XYZ file of C-alpha atoms in Angstrom:
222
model
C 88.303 15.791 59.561
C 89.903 16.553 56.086
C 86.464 17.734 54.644
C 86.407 19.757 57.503
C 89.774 21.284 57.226
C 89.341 21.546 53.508
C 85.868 23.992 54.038
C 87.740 26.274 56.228
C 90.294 26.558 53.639
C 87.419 27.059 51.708
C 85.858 29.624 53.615
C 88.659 32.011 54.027
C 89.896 31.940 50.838
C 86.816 33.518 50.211
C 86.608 35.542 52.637
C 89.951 36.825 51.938
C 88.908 39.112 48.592
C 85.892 40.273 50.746
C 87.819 41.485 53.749
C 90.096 43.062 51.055
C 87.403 44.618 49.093
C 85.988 46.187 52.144
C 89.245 47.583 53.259
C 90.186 48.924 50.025
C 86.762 50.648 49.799
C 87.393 52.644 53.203
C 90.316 53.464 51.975
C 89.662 54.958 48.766
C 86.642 56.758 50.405
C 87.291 60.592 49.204
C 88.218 62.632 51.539
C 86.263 65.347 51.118
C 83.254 62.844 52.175
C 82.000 63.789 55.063
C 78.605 61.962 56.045
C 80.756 60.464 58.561
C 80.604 63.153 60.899
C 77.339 63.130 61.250
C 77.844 60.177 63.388
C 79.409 62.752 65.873
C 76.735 65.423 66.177
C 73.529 65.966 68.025
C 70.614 67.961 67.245
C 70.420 71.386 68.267
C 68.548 71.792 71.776
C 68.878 75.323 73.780
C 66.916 73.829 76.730
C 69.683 70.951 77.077
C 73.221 71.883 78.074
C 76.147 70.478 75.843
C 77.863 67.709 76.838
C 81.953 67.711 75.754
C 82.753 64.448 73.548
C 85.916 66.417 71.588
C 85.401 62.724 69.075
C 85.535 64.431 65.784
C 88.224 66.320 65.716
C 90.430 63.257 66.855
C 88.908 60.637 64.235
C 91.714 59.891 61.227
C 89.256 60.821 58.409
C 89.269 65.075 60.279
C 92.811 66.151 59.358
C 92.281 64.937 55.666
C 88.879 66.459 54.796
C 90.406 69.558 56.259
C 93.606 69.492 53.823
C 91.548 68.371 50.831
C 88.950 70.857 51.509
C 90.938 73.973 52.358
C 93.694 74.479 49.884
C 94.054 78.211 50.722
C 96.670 79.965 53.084
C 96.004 81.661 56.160
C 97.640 85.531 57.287
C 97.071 85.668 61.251
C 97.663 82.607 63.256
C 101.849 81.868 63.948
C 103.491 79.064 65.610
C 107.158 79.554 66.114
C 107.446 82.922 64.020
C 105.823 80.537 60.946
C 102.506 80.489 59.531
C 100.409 77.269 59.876
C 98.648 75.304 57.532
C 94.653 75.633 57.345
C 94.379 72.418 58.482
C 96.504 73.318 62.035
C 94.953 76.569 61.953
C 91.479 74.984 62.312
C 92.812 72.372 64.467
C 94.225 74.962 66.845
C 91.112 76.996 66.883
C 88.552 73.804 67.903
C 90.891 72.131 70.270
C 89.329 73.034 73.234
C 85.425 71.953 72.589
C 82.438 74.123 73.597
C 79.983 70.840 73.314
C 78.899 68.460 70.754
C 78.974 69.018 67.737
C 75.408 70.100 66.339
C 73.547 68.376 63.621
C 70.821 70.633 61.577
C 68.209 69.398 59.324
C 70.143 65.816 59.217
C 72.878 67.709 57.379
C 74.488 70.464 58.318
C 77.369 70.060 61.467
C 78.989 71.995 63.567
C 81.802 72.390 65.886
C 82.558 75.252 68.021
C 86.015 75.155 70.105
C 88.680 77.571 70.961
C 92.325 77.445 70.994
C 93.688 76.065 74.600
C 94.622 78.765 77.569
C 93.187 81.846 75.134
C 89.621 80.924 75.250
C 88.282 84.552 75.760
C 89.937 85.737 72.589
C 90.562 83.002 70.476
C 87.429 81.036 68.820
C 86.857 78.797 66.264
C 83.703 77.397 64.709
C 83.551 74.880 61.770
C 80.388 74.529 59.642
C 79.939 71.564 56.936
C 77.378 70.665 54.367
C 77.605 67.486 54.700
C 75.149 66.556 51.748
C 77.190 67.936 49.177
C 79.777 66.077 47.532
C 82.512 67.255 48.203
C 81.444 68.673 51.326
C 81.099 72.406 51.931
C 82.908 73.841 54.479
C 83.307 77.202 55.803
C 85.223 77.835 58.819
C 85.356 81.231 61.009
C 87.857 82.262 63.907
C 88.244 85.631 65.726
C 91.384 87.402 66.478
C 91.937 89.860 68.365
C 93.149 93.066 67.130
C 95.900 94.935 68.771
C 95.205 98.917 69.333
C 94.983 100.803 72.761
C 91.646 101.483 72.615
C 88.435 99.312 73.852
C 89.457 95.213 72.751
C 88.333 95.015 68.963
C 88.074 91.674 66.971
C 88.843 90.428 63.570
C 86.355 88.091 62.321
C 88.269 85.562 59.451
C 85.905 83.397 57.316
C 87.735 80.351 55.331
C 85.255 78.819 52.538
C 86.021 75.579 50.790
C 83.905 76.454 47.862
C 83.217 79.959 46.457
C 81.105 82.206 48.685
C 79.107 84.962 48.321
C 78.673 87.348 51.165
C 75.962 88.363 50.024
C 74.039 84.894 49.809
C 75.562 83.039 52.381
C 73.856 79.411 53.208
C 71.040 79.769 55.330
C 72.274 77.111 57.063
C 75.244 78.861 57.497
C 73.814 82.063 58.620
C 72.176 80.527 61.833
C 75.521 78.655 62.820
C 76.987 81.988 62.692
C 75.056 84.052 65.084
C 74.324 80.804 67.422
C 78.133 80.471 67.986
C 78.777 83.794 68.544
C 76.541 83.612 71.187
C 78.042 81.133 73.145
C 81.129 83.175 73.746
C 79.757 84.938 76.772
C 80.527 81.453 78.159
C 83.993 82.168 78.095
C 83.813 85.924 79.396
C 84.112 87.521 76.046
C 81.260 89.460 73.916
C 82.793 89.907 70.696
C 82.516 93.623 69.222
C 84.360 93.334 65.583
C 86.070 95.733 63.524
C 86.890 93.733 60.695
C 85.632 90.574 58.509
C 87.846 89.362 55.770
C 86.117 86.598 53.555
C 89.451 84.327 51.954
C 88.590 82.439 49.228
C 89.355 78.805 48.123
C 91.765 80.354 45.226
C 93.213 82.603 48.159
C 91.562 86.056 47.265
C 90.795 87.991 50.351
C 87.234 90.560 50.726
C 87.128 92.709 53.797
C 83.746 93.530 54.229
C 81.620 95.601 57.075
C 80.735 93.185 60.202
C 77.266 94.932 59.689
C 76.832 92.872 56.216
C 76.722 89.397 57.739
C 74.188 88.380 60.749
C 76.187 88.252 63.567
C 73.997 90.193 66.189
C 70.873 87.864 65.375
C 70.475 84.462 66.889
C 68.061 81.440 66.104
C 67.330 78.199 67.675
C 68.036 76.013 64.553
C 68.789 76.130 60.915
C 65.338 76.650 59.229
């Protein structure tokens, strides 16, 4: 009985600094990894419709990729007279889900939503290279624009890293189009006026909606 009680001493003595290990390497995972999500995502299939599983957004590890990967402010989007930080902005803007998340190529995820009771204007879809370290992520919401004439739309783009209209992922440029066309679920066709590119270091670029492939849609990234 002693030998026995002595080898479970034993045991979790040693299994103590493993536990602890394991813990400790969770939490000092960066948090700009984000393989993870992957986990949450589905291939792309236009002959299947989506399912809702709104998982990602809620996990622990989405808030904090979202700070440490947009360190930018955003112009548009008040709550309470105040701005909001990227990371409620984008939040906000997936809260209600349009379907699973969709997984390209094994790498590339993303989540379309809109921001609760204002589906039909307000949008949101987050894309994420996901085999980058640290993860790429470029995140686009529509806002309407006020005016008395026919509605008119403001396309925003948010980009964690650097980007160049001009040479957008090609990832990136499928996402786009594929999630704009998915608003006619929610009774809106989206005509913009506007697209302002913001920057990582907070430099804004309007450029001409006719610049970036928004009328165009494919049936996965190539």
């Amino acid at each position: 009985s002693r030998l026995l009680t002595l080898a479970a001493v034993l045991l979790l003595v040693g299994f103590a600094p493993a536990r602890a290990q394991a813990t400790h390497a969770l939490a000092s995972a960066p948090a700009t990894d984000a393989t993870w999500t992957r986990q949450f995502a589905v291939p792309f299939n236009p002959k299947q419709a989506p399912t809702v599983q709104g998982k990602l957004i809620t996990d622990p590890r989405f808030l904090p990729l979202l700070k440490a990967s947009f360190p930018q402010h955003q112009w548009f989007w008040y709550d309470h007279d105040s701005l909001v930080s990227m990371d409620d902005l984008i939040y906000a803007f997936l809260a209600v889900s349009f379907g699973d998340p969709i997984l390209d190529q094994g790498r590339y995820v993303t989540v379309n939503g809109c921001v609760a009771h204002v589906c039909n204007v307000d949008q949101g879809m987050l894309w994420i290279d996901t085999g980058v370290h640290p993860a790429s992520l470029i995140f686009a919401a529509t806002n309407l624009v006020s005016g008395n004439g026919p509605a008119a739309y403001h396309l925003w783009i948010f980009s964690s890293t650097k980007l160049n209209w001009q040479h957008l992922p090609p990832s990136f440029s499928v996402s786009l189009p594929r999630w704009l066309s998915t608003s006619g679920s929610s009774g809106t066709s989206f005509k913009f006026d506007l697209v302002t590119i913001v920057q990582p270091n907070g430099i804004m670029q309007d450029i001409s909606p006719e610049t970036l492939p928004l009328g165009t849609t494919e049936t996965g990234a190539k």
